[in-house]
PDB file of C-alpha atoms in Angstrom:
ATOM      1  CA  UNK A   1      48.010  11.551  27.986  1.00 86.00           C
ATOM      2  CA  UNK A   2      45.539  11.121  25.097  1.00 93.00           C
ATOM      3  CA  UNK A   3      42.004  11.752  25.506  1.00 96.00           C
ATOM      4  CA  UNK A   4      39.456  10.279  23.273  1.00 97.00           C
ATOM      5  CA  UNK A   5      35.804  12.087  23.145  1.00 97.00           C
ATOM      6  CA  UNK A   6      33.044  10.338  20.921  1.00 97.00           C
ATOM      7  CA  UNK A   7      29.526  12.062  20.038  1.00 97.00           C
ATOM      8  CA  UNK A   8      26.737  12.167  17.636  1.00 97.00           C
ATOM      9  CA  UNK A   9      25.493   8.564  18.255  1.00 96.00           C
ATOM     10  CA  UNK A  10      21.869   8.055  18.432  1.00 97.00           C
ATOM     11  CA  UNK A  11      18.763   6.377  16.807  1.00 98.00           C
ATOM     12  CA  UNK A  12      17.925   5.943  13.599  1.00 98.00           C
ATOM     13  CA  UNK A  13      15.730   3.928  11.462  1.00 98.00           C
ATOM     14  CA  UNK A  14      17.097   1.497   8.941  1.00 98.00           C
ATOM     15  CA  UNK A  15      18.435   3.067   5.750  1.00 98.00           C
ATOM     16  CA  UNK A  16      19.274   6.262   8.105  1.00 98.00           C
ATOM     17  CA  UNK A  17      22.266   7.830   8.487  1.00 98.00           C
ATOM     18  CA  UNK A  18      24.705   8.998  11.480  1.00 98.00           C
ATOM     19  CA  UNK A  19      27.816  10.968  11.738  1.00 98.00           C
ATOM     20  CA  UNK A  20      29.978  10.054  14.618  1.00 98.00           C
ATOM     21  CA  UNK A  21      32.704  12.235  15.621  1.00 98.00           C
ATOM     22  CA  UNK A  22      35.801  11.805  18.280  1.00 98.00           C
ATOM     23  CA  UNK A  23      37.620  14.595  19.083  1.00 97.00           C
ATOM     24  CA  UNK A  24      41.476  13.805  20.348  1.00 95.00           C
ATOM     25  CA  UNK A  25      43.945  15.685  22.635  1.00 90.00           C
ATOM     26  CA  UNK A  26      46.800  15.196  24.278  1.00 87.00           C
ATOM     27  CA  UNK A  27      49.421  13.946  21.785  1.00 77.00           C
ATOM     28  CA  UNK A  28      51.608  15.742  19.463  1.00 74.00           C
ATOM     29  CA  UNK A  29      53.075  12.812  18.066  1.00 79.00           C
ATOM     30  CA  UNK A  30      53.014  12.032  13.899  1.00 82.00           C
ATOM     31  CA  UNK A  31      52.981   8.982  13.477  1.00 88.00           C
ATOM     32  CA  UNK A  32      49.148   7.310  14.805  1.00 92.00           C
ATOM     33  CA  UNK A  33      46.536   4.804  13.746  1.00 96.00           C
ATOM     34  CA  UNK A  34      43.064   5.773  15.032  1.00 96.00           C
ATOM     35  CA  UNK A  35      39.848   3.592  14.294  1.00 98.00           C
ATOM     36  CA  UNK A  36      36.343   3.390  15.193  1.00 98.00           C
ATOM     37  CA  UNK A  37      35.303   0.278  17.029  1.00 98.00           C
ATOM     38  CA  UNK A  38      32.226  -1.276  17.845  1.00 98.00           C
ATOM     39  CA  UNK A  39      31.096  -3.574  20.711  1.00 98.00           C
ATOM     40  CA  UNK A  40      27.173  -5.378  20.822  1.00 97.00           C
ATOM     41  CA  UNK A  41      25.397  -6.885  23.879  1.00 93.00           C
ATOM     42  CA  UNK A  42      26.986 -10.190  24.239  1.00 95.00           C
ATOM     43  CA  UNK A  43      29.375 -10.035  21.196  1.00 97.00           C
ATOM     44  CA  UNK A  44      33.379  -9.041  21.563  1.00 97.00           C
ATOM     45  CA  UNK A  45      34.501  -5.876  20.770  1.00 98.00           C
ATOM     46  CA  UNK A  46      34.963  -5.807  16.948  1.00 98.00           C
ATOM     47  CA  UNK A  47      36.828  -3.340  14.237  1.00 98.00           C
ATOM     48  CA  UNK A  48      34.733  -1.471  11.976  1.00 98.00           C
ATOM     49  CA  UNK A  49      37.110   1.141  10.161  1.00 98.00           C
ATOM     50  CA  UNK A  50      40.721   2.416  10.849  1.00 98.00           C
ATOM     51  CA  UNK A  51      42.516   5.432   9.330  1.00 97.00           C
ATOM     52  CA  UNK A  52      46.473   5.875   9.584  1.00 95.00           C
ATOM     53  CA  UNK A  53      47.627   9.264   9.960  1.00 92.00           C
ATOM     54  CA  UNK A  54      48.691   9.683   6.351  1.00 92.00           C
ATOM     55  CA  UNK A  55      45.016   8.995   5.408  1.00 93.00           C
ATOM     56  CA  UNK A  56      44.982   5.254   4.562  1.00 96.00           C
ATOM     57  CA  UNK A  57      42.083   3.256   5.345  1.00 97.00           C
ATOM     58  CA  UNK A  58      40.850   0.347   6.218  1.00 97.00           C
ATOM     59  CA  UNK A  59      37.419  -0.873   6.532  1.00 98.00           C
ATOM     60  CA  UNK A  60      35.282  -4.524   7.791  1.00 98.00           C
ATOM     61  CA  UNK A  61      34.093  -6.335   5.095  1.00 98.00           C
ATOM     62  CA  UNK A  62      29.948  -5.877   6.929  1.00 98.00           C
ATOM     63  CA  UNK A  63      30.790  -2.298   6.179  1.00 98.00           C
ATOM     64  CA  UNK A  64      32.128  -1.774   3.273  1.00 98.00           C
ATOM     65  CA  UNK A  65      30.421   0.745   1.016  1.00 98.00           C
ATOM     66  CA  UNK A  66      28.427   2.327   3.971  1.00 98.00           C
ATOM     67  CA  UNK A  67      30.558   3.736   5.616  1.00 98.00           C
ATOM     68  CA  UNK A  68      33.485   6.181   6.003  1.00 98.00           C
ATOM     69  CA  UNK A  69      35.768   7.391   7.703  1.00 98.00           C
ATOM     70  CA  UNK A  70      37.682  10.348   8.043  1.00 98.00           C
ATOM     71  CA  UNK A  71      40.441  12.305   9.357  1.00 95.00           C
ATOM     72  CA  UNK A  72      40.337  16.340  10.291  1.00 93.00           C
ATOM     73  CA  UNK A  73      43.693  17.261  11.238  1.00 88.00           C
ATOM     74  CA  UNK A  74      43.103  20.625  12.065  1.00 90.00           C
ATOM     75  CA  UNK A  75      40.472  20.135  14.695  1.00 90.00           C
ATOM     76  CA  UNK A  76      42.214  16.735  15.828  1.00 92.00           C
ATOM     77  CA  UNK A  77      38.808  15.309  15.262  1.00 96.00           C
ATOM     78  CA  UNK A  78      38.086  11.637  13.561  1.00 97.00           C
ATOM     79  CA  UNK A  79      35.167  10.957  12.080  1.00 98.00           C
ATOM     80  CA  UNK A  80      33.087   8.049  10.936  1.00 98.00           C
ATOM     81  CA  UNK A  81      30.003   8.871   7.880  1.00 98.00           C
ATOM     82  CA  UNK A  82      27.241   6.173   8.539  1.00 98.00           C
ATOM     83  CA  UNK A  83      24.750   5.370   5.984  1.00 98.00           C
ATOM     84  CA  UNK A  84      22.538   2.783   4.873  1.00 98.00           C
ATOM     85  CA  UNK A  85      22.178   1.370   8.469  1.00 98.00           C
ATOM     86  CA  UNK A  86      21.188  -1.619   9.437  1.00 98.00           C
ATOM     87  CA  UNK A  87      19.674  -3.215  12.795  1.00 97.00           C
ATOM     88  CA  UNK A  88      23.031  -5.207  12.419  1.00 97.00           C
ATOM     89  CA  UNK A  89      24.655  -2.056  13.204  1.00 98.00           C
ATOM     90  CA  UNK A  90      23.197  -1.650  16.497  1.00 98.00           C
ATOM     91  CA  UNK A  91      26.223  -1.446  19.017  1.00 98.00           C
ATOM     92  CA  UNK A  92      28.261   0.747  21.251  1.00 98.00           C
ATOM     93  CA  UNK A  93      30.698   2.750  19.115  1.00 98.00           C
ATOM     94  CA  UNK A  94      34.423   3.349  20.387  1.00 98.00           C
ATOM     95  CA  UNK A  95      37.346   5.482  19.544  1.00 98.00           C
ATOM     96  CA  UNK A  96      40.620   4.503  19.363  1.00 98.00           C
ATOM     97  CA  UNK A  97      43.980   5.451  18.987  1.00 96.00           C
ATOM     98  CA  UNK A  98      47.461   3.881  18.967  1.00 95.00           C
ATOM     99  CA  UNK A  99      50.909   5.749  18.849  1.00 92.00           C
ATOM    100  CA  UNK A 100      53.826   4.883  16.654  1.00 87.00           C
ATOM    101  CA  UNK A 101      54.057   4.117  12.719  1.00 88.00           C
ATOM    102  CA  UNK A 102      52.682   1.496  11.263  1.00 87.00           C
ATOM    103  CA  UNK A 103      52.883  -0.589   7.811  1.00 86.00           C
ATOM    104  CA  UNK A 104      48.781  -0.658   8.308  1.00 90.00           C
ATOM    105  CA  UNK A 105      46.056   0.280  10.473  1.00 96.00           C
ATOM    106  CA  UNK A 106      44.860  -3.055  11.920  1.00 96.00           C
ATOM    107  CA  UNK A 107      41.105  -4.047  12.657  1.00 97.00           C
ATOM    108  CA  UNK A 108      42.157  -5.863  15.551  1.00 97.00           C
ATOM    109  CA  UNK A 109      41.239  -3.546  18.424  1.00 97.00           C
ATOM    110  CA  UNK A 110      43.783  -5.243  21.087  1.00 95.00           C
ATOM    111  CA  UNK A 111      46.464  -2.999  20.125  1.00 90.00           C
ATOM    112  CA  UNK A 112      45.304   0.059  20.554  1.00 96.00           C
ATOM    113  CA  UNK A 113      46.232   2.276  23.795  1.00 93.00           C
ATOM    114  CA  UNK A 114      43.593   4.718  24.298  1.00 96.00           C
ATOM    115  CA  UNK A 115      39.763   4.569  23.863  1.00 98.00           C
ATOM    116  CA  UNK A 116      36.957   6.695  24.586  1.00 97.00           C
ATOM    117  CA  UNK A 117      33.773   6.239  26.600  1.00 97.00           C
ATOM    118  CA  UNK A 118      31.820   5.111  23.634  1.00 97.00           C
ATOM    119  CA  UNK A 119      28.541   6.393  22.018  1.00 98.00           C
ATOM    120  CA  UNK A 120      25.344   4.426  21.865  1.00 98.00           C
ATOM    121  CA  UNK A 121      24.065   3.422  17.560  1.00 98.00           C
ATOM    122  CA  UNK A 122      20.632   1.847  17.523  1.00 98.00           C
ATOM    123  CA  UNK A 123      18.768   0.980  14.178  1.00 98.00           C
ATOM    124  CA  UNK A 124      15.248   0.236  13.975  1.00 98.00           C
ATOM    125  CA  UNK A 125      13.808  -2.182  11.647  1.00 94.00           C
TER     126      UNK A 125
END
């Protein structure tokens, strides 16, 4: 069973930066897509950056330039480099991971299997 742990969210003001990290157990398996996710009060759960397991990424278009994200294969741990935030930003950050290989990572958070609790981003203007 994979197991999904986010941390490193907080507060920041805007034009600060965060490093979010999710550490992952529980599967052996090569071939993966994992992606960081992002859900606001009253808005749907939306895609902010993917990674295959080969290193490709993909990011949202709001995002672009600001941030990035990053795979440690030795300490199964994903990460995702924040800067320039904005009060846009402001959301619950999630984890995700989906099993199997893929021709790209999608944005699309429906098909992904296994998410973590989430960790809380807020940006002050």
């Amino acid at each position: 069973q994979v197991q999904l742990v986010e941390s490193g969210g907080g507060s920041v003001q805007a034009g600060g930066s965060l490093r979010l990290s999710c550490a992952a157990s529980g599967s052996t398996y090569s071939g993966y897509c994992m992606g960081w996710f992002r859900q606001a009060p009253g808005k749907e759960r939306e895609g902010v950056a993917t990674i295959r397991n080969d290193g490709r990424t993909r990011y949202a278009e709001s995002v672009k330039g600001r941030f990035t994200i990053s795979l440690d294969n030795a300490k199964n741990t994903l990460y995702l480099q924040m800067n320039g935030l904005k009060p846009e930003d402001t959301a619950m950050y999630y984890c995700a991971k989906r099993l199997g290989r893929f021709g790209f990572c999608s944005l699309d958070p429906s098909g992904y299997n296994y998410w973590g609790q989430g960790t809380q981003v807020t940006v002050s203007s």
